[in-house]
Tab-separated table of C-alpha atoms and ligand atoms in Angstrom:
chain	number	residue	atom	x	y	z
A	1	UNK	CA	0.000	0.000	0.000
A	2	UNK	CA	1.389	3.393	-1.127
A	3	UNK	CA	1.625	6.172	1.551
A	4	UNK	CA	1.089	8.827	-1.085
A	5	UNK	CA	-2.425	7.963	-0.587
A	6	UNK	CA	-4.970	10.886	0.656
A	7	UNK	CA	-7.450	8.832	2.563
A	8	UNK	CA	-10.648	9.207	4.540
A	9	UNK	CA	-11.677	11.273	6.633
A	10	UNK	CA	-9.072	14.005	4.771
A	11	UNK	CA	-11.449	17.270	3.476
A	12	UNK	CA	-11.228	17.326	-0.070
A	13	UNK	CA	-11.681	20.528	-2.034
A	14	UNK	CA	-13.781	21.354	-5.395
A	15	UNK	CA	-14.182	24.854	-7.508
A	16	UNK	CA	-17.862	24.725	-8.525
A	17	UNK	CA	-20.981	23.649	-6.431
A	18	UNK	CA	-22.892	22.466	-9.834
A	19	UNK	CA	-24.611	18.918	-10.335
A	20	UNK	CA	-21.106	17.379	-11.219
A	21	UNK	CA	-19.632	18.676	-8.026
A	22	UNK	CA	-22.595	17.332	-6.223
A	23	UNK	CA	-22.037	14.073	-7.594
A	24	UNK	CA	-18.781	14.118	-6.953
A	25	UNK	CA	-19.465	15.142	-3.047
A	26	UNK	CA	-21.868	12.137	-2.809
A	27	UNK	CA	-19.231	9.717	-4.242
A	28	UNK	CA	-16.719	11.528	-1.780
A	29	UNK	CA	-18.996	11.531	1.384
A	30	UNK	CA	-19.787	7.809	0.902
A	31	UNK	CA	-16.581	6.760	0.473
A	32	UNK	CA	-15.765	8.993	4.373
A	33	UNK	CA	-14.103	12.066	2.929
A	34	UNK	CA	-15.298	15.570	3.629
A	35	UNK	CA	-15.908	17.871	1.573
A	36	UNK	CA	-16.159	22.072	0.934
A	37	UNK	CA	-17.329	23.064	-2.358
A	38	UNK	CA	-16.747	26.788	-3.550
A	39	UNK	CA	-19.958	28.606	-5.519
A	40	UNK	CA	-21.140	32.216	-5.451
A	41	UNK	CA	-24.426	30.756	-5.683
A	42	UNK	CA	-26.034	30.360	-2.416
A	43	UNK	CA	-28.581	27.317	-4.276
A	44	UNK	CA	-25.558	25.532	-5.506
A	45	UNK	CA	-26.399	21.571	-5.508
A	46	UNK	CA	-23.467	20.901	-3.954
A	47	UNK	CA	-23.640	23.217	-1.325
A	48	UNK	CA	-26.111	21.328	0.830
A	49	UNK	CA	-24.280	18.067	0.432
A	50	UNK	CA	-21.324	19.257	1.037
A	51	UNK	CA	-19.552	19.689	5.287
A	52	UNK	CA	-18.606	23.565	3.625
A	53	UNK	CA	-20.160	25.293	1.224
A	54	UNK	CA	-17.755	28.562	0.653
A	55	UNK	CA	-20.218	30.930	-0.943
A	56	UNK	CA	-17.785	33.262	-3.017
A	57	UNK	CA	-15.917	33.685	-6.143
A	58	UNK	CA	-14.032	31.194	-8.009
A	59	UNK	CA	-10.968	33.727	-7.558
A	60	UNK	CA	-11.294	35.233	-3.891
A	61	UNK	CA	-8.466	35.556	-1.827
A	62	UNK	CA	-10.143	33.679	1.613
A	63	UNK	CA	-12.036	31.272	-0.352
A	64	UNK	CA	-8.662	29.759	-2.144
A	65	UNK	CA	-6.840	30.139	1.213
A	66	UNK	CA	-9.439	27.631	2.887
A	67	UNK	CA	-9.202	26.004	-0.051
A	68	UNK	CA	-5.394	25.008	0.075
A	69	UNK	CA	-5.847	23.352	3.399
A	70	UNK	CA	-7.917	20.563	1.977
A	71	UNK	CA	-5.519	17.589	1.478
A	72	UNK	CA	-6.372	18.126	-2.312
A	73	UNK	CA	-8.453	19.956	-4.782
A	74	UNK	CA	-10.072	19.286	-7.923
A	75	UNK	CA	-13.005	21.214	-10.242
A	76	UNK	CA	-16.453	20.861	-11.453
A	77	UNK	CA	-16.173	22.390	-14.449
A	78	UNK	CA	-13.462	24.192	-17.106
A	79	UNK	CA	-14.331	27.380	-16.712
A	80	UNK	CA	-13.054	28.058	-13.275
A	81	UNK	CA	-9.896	30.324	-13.454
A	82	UNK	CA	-6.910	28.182	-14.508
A	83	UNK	CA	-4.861	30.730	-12.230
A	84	UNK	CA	-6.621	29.794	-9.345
A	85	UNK	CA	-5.650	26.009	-9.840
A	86	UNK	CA	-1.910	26.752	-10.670
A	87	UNK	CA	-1.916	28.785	-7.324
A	88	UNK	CA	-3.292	25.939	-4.998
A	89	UNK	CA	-0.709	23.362	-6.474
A	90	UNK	CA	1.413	24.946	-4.164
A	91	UNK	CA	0.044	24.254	-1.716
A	92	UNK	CA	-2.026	21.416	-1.872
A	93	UNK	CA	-2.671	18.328	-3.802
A	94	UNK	CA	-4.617	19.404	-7.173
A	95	UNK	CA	-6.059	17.286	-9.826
A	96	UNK	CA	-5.959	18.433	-13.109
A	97	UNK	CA	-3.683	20.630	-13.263
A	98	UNK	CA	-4.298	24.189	-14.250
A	99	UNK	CA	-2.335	23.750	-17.400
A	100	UNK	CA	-4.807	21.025	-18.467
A	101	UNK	CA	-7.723	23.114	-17.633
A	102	UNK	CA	-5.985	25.747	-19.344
A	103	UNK	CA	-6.379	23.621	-22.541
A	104	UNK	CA	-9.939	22.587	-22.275
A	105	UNK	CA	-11.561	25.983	-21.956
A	106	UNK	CA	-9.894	27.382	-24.956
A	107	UNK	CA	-11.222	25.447	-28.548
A	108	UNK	CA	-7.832	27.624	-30.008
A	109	UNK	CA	-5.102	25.411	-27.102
A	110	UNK	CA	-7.461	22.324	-27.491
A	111	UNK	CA	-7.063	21.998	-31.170
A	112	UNK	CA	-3.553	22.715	-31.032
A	113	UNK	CA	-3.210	19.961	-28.650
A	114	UNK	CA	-5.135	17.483	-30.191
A	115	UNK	CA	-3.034	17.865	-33.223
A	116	UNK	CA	0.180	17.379	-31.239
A	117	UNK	CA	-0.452	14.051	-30.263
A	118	UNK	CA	-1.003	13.087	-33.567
A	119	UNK	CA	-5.091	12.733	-33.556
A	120	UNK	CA	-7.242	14.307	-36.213
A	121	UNK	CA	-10.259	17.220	-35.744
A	122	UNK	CA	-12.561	18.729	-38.250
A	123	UNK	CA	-11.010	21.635	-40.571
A	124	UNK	CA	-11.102	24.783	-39.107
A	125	UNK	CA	-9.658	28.448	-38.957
A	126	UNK	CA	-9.071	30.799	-36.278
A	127	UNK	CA	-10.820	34.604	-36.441
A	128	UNK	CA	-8.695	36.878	-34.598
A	129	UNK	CA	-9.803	39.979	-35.839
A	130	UNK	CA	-12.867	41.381	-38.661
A	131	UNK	CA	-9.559	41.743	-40.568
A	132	UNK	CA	-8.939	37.965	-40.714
A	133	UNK	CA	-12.523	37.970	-43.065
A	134	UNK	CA	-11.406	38.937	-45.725
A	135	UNK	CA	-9.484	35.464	-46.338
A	136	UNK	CA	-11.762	33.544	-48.411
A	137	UNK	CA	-13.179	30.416	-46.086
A	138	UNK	CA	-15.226	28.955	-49.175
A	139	UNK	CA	-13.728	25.623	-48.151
A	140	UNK	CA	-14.757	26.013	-44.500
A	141	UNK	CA	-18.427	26.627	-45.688
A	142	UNK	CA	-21.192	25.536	-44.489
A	143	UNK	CA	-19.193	25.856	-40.833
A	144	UNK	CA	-20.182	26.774	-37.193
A	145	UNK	CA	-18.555	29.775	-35.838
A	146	UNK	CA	-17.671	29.028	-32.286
A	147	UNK	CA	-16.285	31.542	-29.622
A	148	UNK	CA	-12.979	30.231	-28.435
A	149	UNK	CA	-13.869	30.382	-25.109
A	150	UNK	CA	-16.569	30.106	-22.581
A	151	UNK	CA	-19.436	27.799	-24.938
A	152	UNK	CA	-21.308	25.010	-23.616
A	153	UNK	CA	-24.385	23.303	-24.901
A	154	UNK	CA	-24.057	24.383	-28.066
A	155	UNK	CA	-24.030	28.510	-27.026
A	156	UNK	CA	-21.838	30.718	-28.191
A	157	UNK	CA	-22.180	28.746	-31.532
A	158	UNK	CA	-23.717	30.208	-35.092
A	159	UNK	CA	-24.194	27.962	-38.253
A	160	UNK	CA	-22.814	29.892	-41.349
A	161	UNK	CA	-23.582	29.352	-44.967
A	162	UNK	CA	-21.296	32.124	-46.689
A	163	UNK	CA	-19.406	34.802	-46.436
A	164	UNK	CA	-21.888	37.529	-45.433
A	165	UNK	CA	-23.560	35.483	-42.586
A	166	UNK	CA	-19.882	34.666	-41.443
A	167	UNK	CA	-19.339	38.385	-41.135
A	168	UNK	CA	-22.634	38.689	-39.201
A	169	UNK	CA	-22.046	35.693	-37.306
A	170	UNK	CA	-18.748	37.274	-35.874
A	171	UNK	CA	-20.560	40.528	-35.238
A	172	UNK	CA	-22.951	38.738	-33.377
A	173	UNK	CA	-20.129	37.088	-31.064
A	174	UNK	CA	-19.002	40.578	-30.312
A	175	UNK	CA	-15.972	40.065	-32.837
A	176	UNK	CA	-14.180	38.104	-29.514
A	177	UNK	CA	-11.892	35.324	-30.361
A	178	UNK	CA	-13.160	32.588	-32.929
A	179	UNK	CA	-13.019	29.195	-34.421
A	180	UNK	CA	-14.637	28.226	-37.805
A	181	UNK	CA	-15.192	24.741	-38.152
A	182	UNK	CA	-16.181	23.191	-40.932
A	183	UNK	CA	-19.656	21.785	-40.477
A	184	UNK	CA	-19.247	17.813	-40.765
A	185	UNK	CA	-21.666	15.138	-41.720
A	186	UNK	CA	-22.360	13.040	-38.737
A	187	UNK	CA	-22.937	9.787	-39.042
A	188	UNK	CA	-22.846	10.198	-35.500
A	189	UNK	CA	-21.293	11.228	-31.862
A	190	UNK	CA	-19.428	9.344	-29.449
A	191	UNK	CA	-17.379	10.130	-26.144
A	192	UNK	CA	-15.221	8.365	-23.515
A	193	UNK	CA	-13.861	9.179	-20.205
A	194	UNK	CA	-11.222	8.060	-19.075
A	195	UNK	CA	-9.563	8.679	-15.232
A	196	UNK	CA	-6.035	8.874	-15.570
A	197	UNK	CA	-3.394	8.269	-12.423
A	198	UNK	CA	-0.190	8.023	-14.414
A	199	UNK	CA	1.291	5.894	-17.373
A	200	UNK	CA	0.004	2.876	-16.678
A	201	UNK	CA	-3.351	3.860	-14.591
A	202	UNK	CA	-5.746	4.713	-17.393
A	203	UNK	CA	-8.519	3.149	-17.215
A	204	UNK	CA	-11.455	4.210	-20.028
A	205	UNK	CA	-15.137	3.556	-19.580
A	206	UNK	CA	-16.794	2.131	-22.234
A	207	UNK	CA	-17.948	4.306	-25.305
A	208	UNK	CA	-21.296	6.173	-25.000
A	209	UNK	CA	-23.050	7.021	-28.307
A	210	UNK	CA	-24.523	10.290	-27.950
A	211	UNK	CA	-27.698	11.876	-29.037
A	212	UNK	CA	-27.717	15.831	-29.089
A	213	UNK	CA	-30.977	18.034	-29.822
A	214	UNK	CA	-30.344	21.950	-30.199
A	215	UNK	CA	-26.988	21.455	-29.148
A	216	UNK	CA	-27.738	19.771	-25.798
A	217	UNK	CA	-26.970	16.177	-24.897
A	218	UNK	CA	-30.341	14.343	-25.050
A	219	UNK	CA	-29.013	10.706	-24.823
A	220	UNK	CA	-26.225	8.794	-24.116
A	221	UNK	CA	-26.485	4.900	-24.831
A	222	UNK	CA	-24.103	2.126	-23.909
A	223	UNK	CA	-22.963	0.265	-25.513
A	224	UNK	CA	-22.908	2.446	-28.544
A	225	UNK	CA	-24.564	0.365	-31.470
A	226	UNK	CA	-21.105	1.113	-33.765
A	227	UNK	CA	-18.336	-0.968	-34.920
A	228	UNK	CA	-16.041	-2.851	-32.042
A	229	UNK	CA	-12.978	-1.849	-33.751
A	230	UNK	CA	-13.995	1.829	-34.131
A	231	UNK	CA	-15.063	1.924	-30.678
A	232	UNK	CA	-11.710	0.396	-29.347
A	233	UNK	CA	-9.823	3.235	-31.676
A	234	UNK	CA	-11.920	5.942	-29.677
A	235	UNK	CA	-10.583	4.532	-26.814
A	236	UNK	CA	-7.022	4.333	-27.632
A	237	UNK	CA	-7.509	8.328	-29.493
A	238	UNK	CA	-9.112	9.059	-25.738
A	239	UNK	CA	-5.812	7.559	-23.877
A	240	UNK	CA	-3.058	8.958	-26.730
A	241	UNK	CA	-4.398	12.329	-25.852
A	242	UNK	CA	-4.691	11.862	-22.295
A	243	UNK	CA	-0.797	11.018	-22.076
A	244	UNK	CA	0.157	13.555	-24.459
A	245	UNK	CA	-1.133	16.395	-22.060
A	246	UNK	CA	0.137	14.384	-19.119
A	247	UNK	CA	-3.207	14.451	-18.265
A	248	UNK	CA	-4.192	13.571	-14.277
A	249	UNK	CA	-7.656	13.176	-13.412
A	250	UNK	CA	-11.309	12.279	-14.914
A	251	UNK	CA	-11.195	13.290	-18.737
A	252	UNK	CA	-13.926	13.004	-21.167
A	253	UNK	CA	-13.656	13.211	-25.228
A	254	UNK	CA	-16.272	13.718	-27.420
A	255	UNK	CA	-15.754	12.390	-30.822
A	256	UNK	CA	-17.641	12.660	-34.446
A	257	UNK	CA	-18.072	9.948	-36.195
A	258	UNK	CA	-17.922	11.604	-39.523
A	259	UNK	CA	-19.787	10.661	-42.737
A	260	UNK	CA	-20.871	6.999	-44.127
A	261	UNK	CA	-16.759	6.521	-43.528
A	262	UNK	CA	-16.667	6.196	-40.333
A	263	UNK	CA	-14.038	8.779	-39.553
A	264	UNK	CA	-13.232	9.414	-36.431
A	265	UNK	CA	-12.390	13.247	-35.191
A	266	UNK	CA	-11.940	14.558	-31.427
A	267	UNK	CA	-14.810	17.231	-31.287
A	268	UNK	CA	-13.615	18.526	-27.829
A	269	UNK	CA	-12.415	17.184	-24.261
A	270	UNK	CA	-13.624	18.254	-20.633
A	271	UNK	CA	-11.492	18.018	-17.649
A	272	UNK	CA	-13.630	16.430	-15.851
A	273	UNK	CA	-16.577	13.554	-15.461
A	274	UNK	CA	-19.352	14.729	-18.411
A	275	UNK	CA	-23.160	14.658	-18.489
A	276	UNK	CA	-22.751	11.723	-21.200
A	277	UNK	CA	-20.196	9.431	-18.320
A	278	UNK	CA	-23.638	9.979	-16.023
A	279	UNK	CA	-24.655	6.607	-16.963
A	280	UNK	CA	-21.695	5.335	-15.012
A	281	UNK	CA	-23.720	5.868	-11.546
A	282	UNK	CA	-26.075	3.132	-12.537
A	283	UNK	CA	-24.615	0.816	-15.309
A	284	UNK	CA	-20.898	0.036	-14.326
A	285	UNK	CA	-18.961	-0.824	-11.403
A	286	UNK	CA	-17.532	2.361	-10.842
A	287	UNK	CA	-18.794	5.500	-11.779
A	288	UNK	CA	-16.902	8.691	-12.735
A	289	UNK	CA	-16.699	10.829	-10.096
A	290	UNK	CA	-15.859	8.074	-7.778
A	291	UNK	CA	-12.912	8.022	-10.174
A	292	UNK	CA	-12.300	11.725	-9.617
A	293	UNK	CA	-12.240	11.075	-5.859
A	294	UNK	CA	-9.772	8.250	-5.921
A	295	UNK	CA	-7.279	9.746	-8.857
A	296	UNK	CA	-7.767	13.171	-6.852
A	297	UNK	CA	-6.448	10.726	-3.650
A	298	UNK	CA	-3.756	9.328	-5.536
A	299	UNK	CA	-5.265	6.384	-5.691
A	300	UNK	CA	-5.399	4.089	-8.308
A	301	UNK	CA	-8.845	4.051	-10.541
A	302	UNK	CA	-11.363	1.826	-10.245
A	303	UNK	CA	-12.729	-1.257	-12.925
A	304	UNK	CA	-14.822	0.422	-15.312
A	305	UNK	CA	-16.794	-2.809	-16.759
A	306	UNK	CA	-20.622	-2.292	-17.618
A	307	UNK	CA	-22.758	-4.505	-15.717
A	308	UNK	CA	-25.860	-3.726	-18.187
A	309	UNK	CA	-27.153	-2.107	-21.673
A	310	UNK	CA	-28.458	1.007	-20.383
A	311	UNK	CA	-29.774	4.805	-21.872
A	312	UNK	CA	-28.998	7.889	-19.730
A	313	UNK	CA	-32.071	10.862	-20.769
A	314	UNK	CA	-31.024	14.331	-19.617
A	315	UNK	CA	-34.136	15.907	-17.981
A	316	UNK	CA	-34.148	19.566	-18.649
A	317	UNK	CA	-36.052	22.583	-17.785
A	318	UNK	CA	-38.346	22.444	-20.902
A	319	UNK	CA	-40.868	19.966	-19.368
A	320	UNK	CA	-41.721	21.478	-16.197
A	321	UNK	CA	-45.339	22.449	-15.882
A	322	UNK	CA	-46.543	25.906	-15.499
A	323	UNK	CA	-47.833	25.088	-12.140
A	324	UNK	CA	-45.453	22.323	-9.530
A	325	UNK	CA	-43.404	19.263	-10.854
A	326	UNK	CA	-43.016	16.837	-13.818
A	327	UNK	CA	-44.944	13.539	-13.380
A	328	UNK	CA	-41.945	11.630	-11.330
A	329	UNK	CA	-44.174	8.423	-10.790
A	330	UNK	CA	-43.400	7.739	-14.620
A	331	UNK	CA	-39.782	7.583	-13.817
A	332	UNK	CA	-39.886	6.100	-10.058
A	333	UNK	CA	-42.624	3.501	-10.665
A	334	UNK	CA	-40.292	1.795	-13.180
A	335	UNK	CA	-38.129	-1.160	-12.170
A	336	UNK	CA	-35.179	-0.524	-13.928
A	337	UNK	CA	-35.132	3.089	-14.174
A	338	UNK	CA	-33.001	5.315	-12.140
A	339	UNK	CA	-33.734	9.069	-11.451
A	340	UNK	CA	-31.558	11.817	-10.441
A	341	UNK	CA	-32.547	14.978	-9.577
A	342	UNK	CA	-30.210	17.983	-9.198
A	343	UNK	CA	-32.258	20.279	-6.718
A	344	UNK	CA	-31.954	23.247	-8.784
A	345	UNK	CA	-34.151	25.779	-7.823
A	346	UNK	CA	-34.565	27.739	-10.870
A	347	UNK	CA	-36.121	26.351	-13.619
A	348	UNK	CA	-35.187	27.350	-16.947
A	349	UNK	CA	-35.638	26.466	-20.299
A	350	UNK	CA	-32.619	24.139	-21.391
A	351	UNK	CA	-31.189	24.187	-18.488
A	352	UNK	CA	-30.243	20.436	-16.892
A	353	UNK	CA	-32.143	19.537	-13.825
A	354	UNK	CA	-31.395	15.822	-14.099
A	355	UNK	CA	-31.202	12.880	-15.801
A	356	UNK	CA	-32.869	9.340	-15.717
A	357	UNK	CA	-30.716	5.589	-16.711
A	358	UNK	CA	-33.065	2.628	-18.062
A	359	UNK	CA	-31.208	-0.625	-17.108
A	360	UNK	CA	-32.178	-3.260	-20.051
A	361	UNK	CA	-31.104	-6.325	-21.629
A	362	UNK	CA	-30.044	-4.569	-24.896
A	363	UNK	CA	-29.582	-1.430	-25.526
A	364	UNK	CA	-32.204	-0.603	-28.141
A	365	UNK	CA	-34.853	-1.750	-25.555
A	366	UNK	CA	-33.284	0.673	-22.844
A	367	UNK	CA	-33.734	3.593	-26.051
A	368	UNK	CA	-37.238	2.162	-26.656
A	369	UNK	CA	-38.111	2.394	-22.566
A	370	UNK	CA	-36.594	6.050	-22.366
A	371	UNK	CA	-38.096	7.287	-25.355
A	372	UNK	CA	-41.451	6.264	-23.708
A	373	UNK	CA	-40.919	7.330	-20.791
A	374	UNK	CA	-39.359	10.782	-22.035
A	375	UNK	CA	-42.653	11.158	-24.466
A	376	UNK	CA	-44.675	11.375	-21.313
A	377	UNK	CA	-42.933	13.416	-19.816
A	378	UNK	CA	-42.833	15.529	-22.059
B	401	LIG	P1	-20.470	22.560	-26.609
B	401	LIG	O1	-19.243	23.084	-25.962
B	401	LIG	O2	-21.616	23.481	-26.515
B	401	LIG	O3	-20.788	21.137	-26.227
B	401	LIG	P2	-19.712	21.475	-29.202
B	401	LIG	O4	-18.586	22.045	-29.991
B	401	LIG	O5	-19.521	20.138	-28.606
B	401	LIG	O6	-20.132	22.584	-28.149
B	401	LIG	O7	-20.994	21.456	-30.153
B	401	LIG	C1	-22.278	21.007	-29.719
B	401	LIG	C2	-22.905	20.081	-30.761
B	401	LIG	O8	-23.071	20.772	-32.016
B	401	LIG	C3	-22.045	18.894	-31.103
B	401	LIG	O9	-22.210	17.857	-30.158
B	401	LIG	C4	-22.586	18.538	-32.500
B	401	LIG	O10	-23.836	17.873	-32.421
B	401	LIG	C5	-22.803	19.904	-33.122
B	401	LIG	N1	-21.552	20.351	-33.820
B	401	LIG	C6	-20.578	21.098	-33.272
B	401	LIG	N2	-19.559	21.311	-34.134
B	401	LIG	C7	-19.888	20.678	-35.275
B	401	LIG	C8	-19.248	20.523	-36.564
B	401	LIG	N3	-18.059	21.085	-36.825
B	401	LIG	N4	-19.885	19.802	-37.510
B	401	LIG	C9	-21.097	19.233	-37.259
B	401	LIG	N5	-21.751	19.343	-36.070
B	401	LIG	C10	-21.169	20.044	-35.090
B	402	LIG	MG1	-19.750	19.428	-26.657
């Protein structure tokens, strides 16, 4: 047994109080570790889960001192100041490191990366400036114009069909820093996380095939209903890149499968568990964030194996009722169906409040189940 191990009851630290941190307080708190979660937001999931809830800024001074007494510190999400990571390492155990979050919230860095260890994305090119429009991108068109930094589910993001609607587009995105991808034809979309120690200690969950609508993740299903061999090569892409960026931690990658080819490109990677890993909690014999607790602990991860074809159905804010709550006996009352339910108080349109797993004996009857299920919901 290695003595480099952080072990329970040690007060582990997380930047973000969102529904992955409060995930990854439950996994912590059942395992015997405490934990104190920084959010400015006094509603933050996490907050009531957690033994501190530090209601401030990702970036103030006393909030980052507490923090670097926890015997180690990880985040909930990529857009936490990189900074503020780089300054705890000095002090205190932190997992990833701010360089690697440094890469994930910036598409420009990510790319870059991606490229370096060897793995392919779509075409794109970088908008600095309006200047840089007057290059003809012809052969980037039709392409999504995506603001280098600071997007998720699919904002921040404008289709483009020519050169006109680029320059709109751009104007649109307040001219700030941009990427113009070429807009692929999916065949379809993929991820994997994988929880990282060191050379060695990577393990990768299986491959979730993932269904977007408007640029949110609707569905994940496992296993995805795609070639073995591809899937194995989006594990080994998922790993390649992991070591290249010395990666240490819980890293997803979300791939395109692109055209009737088969092609496989790295869309993007988050340093961290991701909504389409969720299905992990119920359908494997770890799940991801009780990897981010043990890699954040030094120790070594967990089996990944699926236990059971499952789907994972985001429930968002779309199909609450004017008046109370969503019919939860059409989730609860079914035997193999697992709800989750973030305790967000606000309820907005497209925003996540939780997600529900249907445990089946194939995976096109757990897509069948949650498809009904999600159609009454709805
Ligand atoms: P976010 O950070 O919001 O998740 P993504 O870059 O992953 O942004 O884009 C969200 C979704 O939009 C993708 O999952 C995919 O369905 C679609 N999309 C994004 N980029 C492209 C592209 N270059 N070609 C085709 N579809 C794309
Ligand atoms: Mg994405």
């Amino acid at each position: 047994m290695s003595s480099d191990y952080i072990l329970p009851p040690a007060m582990l630290g997380i930047l973000g109080g969102g529904q992955l941190a409060a995930m990854f307080t439950l996994a912590a708190k059942k395992m015997g570790y405490g934990v104190t979660v920084v959010d400015p937001d006094a509603d933050a999931p996490a907050g009531k889960l957690a033994d501190v809830h530090l209601c401030a800024n990702y970036t103030d001074h006393d909030a980052l001192q507490t923090l670097a007494q926890c015997a180690a510190v990880t985040t909930e999400f990529e857009n936490v100041s990189a900074a503020s990571m780089t300054w705890l390492a000095q002090y205190t155990h932190v997992s990833p490191s701010g360089d690697c979050v440094a890469i994930a919230q910036d598409r420009e860095k990510e790319k870059a990366w991606i490229h370096k260890a060897g793995l392919a994305t779509v075409p794109y090119a970088m908008i600095y400036s309006a200047a840089d429009l007057q290059a003809d991108y012809s052969h980037m068109l039709p392409g999504i114009l995506k603001t280098a930094t600071l997007g998720y589910d699919g904002k921040g993001q404008i289709t483009v069909h020519n050169q006109d609607e680029l320059i709109a587009a751009f104007n649109q995105l307040q001219q700030v820093r941009c990427i113009l991808e070429k807009k692929v034809d999916l065949h379809s979309e993929i991820s994997v996380v994988v929880a990282r120690l060191q050379t060695n200690q990577l393990v990768s969950f299986p491959v979730a095939e993932n269904v977007h609508q408007n640029g949110i993740l609707a569905y994940s299903l496992v296993p995805a209903r795609l070639p073995a061999d591809l899937l194995l090569q989006a594990q080994l892409m998922a790993k390649q890149l992991a070591e290249a960026m010395d990666y240490i931690g819980v890293m997803a990658v979300e791939f395109f499968v692109v055209g009737s080819e088969m092609r496989l490109a790295i869309n993007e990677i988050a340093p961290r568990p991701h909504n389409s890993g969720h299905y992990t909690l119920d359908a494997c014999l770890s799940d991801q964030f009780e990897q981010q607790v043990r890699i954040l602990c030094g120790l070594p991860p967990a089996k990944p194996d699926l236990l059971k074809p499952c789907c994972m159905v985001n429930i968002l804010g779309d199909i609450w009722p004017k008046e109370g709550e969503p019919d939860w006996s059409l989730i609860l009352a079914h035997k193999a169906c697992k709800l989750h339910l973030y305790g967000k108080k606000k309820v907005r349109k497209g925003r996540k409040m939780g997600h529900f797993t249907v445990l089946a004996d194939d995976v096109d009857q757990a897509f069948s189940t949650a498809h009904e299920i999600g159609g009454q919901l709805n």
